[in-house]
PDB file of C-alpha atoms in Angstrom:
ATOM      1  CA  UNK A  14    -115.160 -63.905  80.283  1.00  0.00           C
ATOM      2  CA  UNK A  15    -112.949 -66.798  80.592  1.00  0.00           C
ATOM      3  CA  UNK A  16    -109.732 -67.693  79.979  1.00  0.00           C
ATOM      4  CA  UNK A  17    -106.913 -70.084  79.420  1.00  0.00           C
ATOM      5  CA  UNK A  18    -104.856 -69.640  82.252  1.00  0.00           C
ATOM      6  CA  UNK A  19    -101.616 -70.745  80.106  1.00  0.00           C
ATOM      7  CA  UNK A  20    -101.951 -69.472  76.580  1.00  0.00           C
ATOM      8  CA  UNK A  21    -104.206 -66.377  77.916  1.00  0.00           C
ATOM      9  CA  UNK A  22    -106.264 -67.293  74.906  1.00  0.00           C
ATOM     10  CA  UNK A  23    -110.303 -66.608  74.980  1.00  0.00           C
ATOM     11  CA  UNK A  24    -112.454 -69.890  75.768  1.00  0.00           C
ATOM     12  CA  UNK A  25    -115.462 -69.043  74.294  1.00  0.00           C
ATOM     13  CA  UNK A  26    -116.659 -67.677  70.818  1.00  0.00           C
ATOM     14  CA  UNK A  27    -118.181 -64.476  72.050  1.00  0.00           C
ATOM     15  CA  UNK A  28    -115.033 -64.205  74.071  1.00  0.00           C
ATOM     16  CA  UNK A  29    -113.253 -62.887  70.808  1.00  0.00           C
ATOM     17  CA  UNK A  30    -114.428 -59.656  71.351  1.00  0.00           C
ATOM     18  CA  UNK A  31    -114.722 -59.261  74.516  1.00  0.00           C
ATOM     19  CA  UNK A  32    -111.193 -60.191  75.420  1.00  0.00           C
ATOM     20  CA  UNK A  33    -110.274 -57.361  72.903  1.00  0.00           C
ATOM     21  CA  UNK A  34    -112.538 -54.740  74.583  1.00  0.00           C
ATOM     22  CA  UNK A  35    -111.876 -55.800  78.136  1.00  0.00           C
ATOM     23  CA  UNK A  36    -107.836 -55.947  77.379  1.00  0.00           C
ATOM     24  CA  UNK A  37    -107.010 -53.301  74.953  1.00  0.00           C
ATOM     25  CA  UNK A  38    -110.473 -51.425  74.701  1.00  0.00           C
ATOM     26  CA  UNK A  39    -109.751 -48.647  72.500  1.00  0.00           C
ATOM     27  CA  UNK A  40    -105.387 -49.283  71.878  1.00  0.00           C
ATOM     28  CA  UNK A  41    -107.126 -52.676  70.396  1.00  0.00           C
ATOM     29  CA  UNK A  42    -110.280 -50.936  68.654  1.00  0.00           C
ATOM     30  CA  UNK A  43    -107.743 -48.758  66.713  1.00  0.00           C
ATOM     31  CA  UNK A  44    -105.666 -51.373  65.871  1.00  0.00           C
ATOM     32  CA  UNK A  45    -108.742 -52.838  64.572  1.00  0.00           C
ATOM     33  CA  UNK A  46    -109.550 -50.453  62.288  1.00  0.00           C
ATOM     34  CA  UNK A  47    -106.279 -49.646  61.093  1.00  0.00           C
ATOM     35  CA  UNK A  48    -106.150 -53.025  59.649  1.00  0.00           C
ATOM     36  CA  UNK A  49    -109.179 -52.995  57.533  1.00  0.00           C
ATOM     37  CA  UNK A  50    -107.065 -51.711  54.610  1.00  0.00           C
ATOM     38  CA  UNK A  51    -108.349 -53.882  52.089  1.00  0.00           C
ATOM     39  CA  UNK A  52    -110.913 -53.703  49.284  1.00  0.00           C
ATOM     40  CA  UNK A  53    -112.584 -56.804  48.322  1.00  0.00           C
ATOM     41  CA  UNK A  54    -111.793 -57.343  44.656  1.00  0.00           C
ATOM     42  CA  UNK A  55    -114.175 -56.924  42.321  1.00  0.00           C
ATOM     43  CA  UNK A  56    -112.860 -58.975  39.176  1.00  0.00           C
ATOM     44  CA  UNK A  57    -115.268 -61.255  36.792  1.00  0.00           C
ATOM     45  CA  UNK A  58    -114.287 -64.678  37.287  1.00  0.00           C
ATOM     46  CA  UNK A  59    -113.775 -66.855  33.767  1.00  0.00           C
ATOM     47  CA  UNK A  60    -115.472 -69.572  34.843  1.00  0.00           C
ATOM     48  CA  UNK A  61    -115.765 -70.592  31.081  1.00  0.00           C
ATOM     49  CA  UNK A  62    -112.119 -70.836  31.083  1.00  0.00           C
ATOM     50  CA  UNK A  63    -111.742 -72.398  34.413  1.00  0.00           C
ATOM     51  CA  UNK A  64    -114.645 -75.796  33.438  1.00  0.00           C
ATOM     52  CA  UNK A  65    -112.725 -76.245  29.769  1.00  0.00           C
ATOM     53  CA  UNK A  66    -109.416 -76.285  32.049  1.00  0.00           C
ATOM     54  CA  UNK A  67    -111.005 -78.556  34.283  1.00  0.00           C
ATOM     55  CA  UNK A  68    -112.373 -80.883  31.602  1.00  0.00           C
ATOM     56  CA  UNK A  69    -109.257 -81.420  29.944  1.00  0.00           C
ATOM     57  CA  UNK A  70    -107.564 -82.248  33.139  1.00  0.00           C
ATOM     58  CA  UNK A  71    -110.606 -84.822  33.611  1.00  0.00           C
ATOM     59  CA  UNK A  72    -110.450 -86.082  30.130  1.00  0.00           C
ATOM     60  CA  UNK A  73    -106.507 -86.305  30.395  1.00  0.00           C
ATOM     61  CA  UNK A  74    -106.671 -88.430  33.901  1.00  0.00           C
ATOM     62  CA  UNK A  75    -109.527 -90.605  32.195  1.00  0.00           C
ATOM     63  CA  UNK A  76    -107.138 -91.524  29.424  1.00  0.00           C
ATOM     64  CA  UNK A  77    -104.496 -92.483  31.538  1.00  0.00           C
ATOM     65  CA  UNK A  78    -107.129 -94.734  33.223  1.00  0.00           C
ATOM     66  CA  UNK A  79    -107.673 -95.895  30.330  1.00  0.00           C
ATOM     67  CA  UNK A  80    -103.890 -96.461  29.384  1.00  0.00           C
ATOM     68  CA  UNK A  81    -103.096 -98.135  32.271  1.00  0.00           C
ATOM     69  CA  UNK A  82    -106.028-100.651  32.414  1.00  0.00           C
ATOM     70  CA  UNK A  83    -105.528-101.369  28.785  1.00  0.00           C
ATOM     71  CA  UNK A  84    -101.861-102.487  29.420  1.00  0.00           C
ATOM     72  CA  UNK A  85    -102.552-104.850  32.337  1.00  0.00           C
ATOM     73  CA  UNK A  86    -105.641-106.625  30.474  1.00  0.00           C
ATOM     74  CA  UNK A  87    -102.704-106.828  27.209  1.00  0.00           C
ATOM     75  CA  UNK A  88     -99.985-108.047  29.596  1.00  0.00           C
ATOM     76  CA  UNK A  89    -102.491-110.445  31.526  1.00  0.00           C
ATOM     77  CA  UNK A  90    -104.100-111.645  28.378  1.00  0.00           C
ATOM     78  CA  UNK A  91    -100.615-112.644  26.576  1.00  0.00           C
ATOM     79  CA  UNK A  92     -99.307-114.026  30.026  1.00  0.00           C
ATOM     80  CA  UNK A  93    -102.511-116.248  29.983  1.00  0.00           C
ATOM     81  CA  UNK A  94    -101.867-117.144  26.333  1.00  0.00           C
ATOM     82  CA  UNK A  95     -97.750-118.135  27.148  1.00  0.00           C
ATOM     83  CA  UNK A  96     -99.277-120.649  29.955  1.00  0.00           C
ATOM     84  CA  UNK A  97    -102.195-121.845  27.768  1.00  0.00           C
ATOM     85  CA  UNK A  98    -100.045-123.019  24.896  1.00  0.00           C
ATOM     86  CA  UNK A  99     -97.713-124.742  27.356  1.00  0.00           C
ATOM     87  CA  UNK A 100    -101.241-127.436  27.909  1.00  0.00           C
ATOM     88  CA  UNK A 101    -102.760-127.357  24.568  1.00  0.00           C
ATOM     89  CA  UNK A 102    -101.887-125.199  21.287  1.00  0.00           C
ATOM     90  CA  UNK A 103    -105.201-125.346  19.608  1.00  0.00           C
ATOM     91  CA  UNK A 104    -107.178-123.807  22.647  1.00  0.00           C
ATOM     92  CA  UNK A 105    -104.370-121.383  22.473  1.00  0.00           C
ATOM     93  CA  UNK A 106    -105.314-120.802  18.501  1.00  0.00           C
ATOM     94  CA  UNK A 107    -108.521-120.624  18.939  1.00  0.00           C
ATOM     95  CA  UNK A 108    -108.858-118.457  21.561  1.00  0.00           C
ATOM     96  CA  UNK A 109    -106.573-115.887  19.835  1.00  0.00           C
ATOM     97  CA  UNK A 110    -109.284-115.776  16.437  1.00  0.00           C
ATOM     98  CA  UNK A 111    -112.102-115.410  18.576  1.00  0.00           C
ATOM     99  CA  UNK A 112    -110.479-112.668  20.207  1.00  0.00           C
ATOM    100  CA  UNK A 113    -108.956-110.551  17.238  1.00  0.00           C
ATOM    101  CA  UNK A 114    -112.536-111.541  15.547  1.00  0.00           C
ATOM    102  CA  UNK A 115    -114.695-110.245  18.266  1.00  0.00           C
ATOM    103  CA  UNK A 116    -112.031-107.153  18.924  1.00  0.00           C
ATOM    104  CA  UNK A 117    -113.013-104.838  16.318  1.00  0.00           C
ATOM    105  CA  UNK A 118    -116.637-105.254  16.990  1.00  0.00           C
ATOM    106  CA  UNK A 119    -116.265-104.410  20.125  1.00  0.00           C
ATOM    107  CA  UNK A 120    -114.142-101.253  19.624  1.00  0.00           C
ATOM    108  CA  UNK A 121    -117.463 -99.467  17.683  1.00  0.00           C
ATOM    109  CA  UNK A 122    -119.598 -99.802  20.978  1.00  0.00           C
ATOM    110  CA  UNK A 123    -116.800 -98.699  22.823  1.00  0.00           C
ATOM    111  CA  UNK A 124    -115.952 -95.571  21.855  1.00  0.00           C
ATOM    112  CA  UNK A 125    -119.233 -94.439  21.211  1.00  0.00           C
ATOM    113  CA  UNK A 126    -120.042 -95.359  25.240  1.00  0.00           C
ATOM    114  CA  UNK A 127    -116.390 -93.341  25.520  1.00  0.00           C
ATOM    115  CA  UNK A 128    -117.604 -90.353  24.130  1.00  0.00           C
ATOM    116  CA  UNK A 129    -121.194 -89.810  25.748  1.00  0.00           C
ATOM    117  CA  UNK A 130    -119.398 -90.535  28.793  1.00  0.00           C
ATOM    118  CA  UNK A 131    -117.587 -87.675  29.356  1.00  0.00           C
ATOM    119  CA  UNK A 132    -119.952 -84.627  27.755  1.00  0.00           C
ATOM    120  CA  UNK A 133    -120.455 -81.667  30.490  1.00  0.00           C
ATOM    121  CA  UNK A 134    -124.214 -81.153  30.265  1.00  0.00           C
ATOM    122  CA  UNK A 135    -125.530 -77.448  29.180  1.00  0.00           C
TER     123      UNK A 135
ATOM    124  CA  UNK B  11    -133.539 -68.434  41.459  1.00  0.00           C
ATOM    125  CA  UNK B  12    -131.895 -71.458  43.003  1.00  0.00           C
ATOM    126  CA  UNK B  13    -130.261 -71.815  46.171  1.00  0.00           C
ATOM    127  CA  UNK B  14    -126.667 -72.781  47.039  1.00  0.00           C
ATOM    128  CA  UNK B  15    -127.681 -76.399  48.397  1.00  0.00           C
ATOM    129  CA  UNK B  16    -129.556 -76.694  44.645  1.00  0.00           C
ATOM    130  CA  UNK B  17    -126.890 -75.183  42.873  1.00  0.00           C
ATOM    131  CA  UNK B  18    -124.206 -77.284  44.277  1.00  0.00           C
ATOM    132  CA  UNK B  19    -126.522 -80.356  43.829  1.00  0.00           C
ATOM    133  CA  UNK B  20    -126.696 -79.469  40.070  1.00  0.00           C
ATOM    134  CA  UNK B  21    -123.267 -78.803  39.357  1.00  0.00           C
ATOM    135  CA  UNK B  22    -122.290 -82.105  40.658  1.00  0.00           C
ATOM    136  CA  UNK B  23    -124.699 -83.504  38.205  1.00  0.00           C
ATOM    137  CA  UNK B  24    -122.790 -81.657  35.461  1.00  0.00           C
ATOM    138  CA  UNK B  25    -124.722 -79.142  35.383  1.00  0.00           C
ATOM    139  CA  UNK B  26    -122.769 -76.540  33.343  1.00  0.00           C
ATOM    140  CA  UNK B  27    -124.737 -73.102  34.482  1.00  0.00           C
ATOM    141  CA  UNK B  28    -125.159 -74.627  37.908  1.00  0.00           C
ATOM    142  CA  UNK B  29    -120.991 -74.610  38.282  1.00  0.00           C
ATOM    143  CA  UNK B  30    -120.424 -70.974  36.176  1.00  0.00           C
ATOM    144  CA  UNK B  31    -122.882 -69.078  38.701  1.00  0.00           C
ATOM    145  CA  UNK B  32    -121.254 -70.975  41.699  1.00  0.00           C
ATOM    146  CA  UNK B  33    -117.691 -69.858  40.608  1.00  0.00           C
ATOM    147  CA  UNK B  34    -119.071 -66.435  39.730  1.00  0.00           C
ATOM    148  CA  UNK B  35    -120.644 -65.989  43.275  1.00  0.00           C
ATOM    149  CA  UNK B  36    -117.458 -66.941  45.286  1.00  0.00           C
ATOM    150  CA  UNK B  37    -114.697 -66.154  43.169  1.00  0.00           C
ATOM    151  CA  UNK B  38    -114.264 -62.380  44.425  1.00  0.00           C
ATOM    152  CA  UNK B  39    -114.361 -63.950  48.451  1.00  0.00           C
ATOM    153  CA  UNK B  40    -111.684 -66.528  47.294  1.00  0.00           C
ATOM    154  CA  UNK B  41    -109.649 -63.489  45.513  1.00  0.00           C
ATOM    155  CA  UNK B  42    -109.928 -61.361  48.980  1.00  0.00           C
ATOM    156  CA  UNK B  43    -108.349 -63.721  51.097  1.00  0.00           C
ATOM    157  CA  UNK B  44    -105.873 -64.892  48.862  1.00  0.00           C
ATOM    158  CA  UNK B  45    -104.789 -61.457  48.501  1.00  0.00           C
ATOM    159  CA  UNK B  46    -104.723 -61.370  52.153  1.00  0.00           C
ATOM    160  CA  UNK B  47    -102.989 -64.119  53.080  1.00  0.00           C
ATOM    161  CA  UNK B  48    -100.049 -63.406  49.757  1.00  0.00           C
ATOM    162  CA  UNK B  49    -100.047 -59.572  49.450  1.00  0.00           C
ATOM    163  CA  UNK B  50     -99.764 -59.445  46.171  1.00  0.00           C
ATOM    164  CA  UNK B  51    -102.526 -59.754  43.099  1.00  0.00           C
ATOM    165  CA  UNK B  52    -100.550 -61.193  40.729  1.00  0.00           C
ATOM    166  CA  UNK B  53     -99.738 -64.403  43.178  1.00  0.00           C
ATOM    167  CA  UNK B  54    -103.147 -64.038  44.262  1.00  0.00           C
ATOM    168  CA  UNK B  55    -105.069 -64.576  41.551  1.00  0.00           C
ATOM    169  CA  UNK B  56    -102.770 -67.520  40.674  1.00  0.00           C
ATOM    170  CA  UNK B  57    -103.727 -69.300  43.728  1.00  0.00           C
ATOM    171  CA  UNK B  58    -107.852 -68.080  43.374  1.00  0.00           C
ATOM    172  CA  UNK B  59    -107.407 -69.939  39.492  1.00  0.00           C
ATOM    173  CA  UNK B  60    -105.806 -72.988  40.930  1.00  0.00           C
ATOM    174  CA  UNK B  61    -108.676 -72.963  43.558  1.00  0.00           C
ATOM    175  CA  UNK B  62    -111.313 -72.867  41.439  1.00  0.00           C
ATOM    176  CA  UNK B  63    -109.857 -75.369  39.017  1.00  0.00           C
ATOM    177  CA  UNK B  64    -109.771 -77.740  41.943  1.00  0.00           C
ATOM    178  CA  UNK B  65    -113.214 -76.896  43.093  1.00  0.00           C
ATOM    179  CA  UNK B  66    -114.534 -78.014  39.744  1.00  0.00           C
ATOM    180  CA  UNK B  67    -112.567 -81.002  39.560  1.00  0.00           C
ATOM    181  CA  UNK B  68    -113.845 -81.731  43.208  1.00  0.00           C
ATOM    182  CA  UNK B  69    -117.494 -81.203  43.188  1.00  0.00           C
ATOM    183  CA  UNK B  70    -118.347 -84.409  43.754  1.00  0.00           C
ATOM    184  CA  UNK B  71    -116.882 -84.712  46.967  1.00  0.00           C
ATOM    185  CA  UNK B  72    -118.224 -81.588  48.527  1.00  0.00           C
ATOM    186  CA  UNK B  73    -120.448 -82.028  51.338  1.00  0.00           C
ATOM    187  CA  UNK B  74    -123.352 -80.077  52.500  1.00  0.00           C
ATOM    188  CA  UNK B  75    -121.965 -79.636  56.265  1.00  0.00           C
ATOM    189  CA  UNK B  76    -119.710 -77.186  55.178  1.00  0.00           C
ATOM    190  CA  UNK B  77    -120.803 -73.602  53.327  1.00  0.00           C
ATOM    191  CA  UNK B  78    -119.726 -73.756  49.882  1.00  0.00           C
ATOM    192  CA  UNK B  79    -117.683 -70.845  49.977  1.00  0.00           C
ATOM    193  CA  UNK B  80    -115.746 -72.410  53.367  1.00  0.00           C
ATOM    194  CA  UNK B  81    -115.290 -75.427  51.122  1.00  0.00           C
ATOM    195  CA  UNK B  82    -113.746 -73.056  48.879  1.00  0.00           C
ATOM    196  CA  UNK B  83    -111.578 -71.447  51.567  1.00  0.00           C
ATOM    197  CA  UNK B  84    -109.896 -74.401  52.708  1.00  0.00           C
ATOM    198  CA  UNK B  85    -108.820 -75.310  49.291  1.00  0.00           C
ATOM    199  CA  UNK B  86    -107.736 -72.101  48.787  1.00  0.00           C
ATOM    200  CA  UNK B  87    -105.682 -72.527  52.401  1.00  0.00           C
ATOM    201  CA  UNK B  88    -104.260 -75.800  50.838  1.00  0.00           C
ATOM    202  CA  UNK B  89    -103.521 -74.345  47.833  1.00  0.00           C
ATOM    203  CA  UNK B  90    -101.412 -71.676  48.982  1.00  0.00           C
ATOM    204  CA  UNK B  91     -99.698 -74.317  50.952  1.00  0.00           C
ATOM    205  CA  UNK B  92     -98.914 -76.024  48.098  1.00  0.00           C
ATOM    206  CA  UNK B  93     -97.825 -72.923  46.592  1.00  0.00           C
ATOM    207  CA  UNK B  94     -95.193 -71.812  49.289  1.00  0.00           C
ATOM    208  CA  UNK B  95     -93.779 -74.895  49.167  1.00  0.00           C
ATOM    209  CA  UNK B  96     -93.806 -75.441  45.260  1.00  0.00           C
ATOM    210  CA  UNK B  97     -92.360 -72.161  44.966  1.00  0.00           C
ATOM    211  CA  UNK B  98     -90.224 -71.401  47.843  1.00  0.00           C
ATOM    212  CA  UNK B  99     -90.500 -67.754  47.572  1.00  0.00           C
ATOM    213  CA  UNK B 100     -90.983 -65.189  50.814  1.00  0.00           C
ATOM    214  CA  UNK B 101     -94.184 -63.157  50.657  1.00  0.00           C
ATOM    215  CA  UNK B 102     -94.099 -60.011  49.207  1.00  0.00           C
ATOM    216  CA  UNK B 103     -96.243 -57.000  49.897  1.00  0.00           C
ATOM    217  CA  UNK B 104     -95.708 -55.567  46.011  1.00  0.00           C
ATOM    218  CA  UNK B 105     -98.770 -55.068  43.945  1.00  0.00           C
ATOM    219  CA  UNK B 106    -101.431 -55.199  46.765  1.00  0.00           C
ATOM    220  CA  UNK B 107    -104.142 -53.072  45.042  1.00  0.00           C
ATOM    221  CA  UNK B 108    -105.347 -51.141  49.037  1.00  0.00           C
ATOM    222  CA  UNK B 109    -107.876 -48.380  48.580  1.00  0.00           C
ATOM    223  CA  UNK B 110    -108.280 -45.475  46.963  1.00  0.00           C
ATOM    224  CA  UNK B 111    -106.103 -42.313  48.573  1.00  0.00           C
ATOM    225  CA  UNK B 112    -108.841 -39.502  48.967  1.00  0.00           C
ATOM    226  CA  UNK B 113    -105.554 -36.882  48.258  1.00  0.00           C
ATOM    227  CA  UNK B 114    -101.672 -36.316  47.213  1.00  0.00           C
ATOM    228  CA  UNK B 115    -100.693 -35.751  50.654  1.00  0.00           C
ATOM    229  CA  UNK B 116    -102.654 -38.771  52.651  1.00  0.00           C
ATOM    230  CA  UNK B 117    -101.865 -40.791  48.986  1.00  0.00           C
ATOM    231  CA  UNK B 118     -98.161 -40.832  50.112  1.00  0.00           C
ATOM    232  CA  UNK B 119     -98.717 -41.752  54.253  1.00  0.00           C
ATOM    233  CA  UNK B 120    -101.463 -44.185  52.861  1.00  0.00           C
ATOM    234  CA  UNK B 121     -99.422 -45.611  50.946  1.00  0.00           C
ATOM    235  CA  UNK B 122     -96.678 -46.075  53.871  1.00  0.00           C
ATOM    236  CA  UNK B 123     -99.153 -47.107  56.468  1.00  0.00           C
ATOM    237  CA  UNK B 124    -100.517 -49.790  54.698  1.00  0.00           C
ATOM    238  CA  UNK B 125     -97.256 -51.293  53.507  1.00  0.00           C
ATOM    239  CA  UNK B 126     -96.803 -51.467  57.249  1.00  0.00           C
ATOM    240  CA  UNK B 127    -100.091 -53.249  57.806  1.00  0.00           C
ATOM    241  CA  UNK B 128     -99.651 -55.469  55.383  1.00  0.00           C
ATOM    242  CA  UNK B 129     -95.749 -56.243  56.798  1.00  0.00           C
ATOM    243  CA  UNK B 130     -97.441 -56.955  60.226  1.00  0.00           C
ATOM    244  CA  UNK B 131     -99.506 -59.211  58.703  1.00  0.00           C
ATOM    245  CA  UNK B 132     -97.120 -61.079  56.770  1.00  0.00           C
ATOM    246  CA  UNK B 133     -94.765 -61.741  59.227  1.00  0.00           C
ATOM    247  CA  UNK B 134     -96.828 -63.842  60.781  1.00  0.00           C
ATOM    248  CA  UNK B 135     -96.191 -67.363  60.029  1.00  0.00           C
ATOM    249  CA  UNK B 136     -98.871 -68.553  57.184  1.00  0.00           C
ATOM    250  CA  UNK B 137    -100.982 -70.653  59.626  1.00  0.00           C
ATOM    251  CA  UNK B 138    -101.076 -68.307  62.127  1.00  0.00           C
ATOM    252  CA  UNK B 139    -102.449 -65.445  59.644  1.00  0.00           C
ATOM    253  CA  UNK B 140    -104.594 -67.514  57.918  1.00  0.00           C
ATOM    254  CA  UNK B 141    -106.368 -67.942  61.549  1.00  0.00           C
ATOM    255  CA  UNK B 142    -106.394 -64.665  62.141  1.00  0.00           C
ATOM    256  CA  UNK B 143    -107.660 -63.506  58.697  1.00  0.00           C
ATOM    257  CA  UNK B 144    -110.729 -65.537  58.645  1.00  0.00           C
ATOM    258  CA  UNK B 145    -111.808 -64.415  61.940  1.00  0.00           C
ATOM    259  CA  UNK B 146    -110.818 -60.737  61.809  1.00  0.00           C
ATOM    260  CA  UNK B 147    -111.912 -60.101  57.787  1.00  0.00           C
ATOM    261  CA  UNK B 148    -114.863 -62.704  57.586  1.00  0.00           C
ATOM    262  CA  UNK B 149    -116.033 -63.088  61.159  1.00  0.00           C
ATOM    263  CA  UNK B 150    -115.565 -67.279  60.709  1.00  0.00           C
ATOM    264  CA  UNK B 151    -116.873 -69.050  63.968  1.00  0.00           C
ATOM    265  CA  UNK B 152    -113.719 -70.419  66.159  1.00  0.00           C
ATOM    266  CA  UNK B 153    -115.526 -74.260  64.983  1.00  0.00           C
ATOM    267  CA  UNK B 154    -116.186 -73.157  61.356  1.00  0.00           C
ATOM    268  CA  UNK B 155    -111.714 -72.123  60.931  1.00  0.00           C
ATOM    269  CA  UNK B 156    -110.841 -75.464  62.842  1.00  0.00           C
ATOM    270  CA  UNK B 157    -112.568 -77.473  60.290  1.00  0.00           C
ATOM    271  CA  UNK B 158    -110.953 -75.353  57.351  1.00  0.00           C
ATOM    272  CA  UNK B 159    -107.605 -75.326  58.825  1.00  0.00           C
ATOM    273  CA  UNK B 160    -107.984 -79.067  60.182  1.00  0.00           C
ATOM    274  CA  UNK B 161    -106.914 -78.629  63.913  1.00  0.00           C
ATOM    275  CA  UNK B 162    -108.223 -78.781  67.211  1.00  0.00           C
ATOM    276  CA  UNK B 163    -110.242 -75.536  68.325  1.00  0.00           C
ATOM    277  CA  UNK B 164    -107.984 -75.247  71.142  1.00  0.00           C
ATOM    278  CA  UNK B 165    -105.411 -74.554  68.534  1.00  0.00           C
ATOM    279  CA  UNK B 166    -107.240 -71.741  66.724  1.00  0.00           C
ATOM    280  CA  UNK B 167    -107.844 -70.079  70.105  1.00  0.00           C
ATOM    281  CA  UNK B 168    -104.647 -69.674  70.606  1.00  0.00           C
ATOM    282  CA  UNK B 169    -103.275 -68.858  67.410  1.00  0.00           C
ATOM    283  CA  UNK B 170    -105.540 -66.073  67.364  1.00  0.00           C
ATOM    284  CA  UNK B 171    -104.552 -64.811  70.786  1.00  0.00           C
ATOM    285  CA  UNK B 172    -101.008 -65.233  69.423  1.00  0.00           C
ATOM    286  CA  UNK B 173    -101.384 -62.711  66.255  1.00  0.00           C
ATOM    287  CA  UNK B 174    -103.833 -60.276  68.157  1.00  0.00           C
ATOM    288  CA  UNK B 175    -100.719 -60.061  70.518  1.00  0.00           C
ATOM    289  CA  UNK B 176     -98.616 -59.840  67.684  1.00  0.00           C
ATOM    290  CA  UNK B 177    -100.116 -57.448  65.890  1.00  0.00           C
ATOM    291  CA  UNK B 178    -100.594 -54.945  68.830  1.00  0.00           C
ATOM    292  CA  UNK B 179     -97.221 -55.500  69.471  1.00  0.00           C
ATOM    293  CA  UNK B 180     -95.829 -54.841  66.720  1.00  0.00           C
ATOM    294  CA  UNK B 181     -97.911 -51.424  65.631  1.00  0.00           C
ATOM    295  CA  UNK B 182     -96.882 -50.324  68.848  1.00  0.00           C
ATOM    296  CA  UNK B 183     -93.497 -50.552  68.215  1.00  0.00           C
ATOM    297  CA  UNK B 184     -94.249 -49.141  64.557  1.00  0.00           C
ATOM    298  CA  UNK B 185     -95.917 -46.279  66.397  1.00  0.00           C
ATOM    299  CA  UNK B 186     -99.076 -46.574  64.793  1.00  0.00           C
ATOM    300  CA  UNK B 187    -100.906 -46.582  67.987  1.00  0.00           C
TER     301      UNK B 187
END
């Protein structure tokens, strides 16, 4: 058996035990023994309860994804706007119909991509 | 019947029975040591929920060089981390569901003797036990608690060395041995 000549400590794995048998033998063997006062639990786990937690956490963080990315295109996309209208007006004006015209078709497709997105499978 | 590496692989597909038999299989291991490491059930099964949660919301970034239940341990070691400092309290050996007393009489020096086992172990500091607990109550592998407590093996050596010391130490002075 070797060991540290500092710390004392074991150097090697099957060193755990011996350094308890070689040092304390049988002080260490009771001491051993008198610690195993635990039973291991036997309680059902909700594991149910624990994924629905866990998916509402998951849904919750995916929404403020969402939230967030949604605010920087809306701030980016009037920002654009401001600067485009500065050069020409019309562009400005028609970019802004084909945008609230296209918007609502696009919101359909959207959510329905939204919601498969996030189902748990069974 | 699947195996763990199968299991895991369909949970973190979503797989929905693939996660419930996982959490099923290792929640009474993650229970045990965090009623080790607290001392008391109620705390403990706080800090075996949170685990779990985590665990779930984690899945995907398990990987198959650790055990899954080791992967579940050293969440469970961050977790009650998290938990000391979140709730600043000082560990208390209340509620610890022991064994069974076999009669009146050895019910009342059970009783005693394990309170004093149990204030051994929790007066060592939470790093320190944790070290010792996985390699006295689930025989981990000096390599195998380095990578769940994230330090050198050097360090686990002697941290261990440190509470065995400890421990003798301070049953001796108890006069339990």
């Amino acid at each position: 058996m070797r060991r540290d000549k500092k710390t004392g400590a074991c150097h090697k794995e099957d060193d755990y035990e011996s350094c308890e048998n070689i040092k304390l033998s049988k002080k260490t063997k009771k001491a051993s023994d008198m610690l195993d006062i635990f039973k291991e639990p036997e309680i059902f786990a909700n594991a149910s309860e624990i994924i629905r937690k866990a998916q509402i956490i998951r849904a919750k963080r995916r929404d403020k994804k969402e939230m967030i990315l949604f605010l920087a295109v809306s701030f980016a996309f009037v920002f654009l706007l401001a600067a485009a209208a500065f050069i020409d007006i019309k562009t400005v004006i028609a970019v802004e119909c084909a945008v609230y015209f296209v918007l609502p078709l696009a919101a359909v497709p959207a959510m329905v991509l939204r919601k498969g997105g996030i189902e748990v499978r069974k | 019947m699947m195996d763990e590496a199968e299991l895991v692989n369909d949970a973190k597909s979503g797989g929905r029975e693939a996660l419930n038999v996982l959490i099923n299989e290792n929640y009474n291991t993650v229970l045990g040591y965090c009623i080790k490491m607290t001392g008391n059930t109620s705390y403990a099964q706080d800090i075996a929920q949170e685990t779990m949660l985590k665990a779930v919301l984690n899945i995907k970034k398990f990987r198959p060089d650790y055990k899954f239940s080791s992967w579940l341990i050293k969440i469970a070691v961050n977790t009650y981390r998290d938990f000391l400092r979140k709730n600043r309290i000082t560990d208390s050996i209340d509620g610890v569901d022991l064994f069974e007393p076999v009669n009146i009489e050895g019910y009342v020096i059970d009783k005693m003797y394990c309170k004093q086992v149990m204030e051994i172990l929790l007066s060592l500091p939470y790093k320190k036990r944790a070290v010792f607990i996985l390699k006295h109550y689930y025989g981990y592998k000096y390599e195998e608690i380095a990578k769940i407590m994230d330090c050198p093996i050097g360090t686990v050596r002697s941290r261990l060395h440190y509470c065995i010391d400890y421990i003798l130490d301070e049953m001796e002075r108890r006069k339990m041995i």
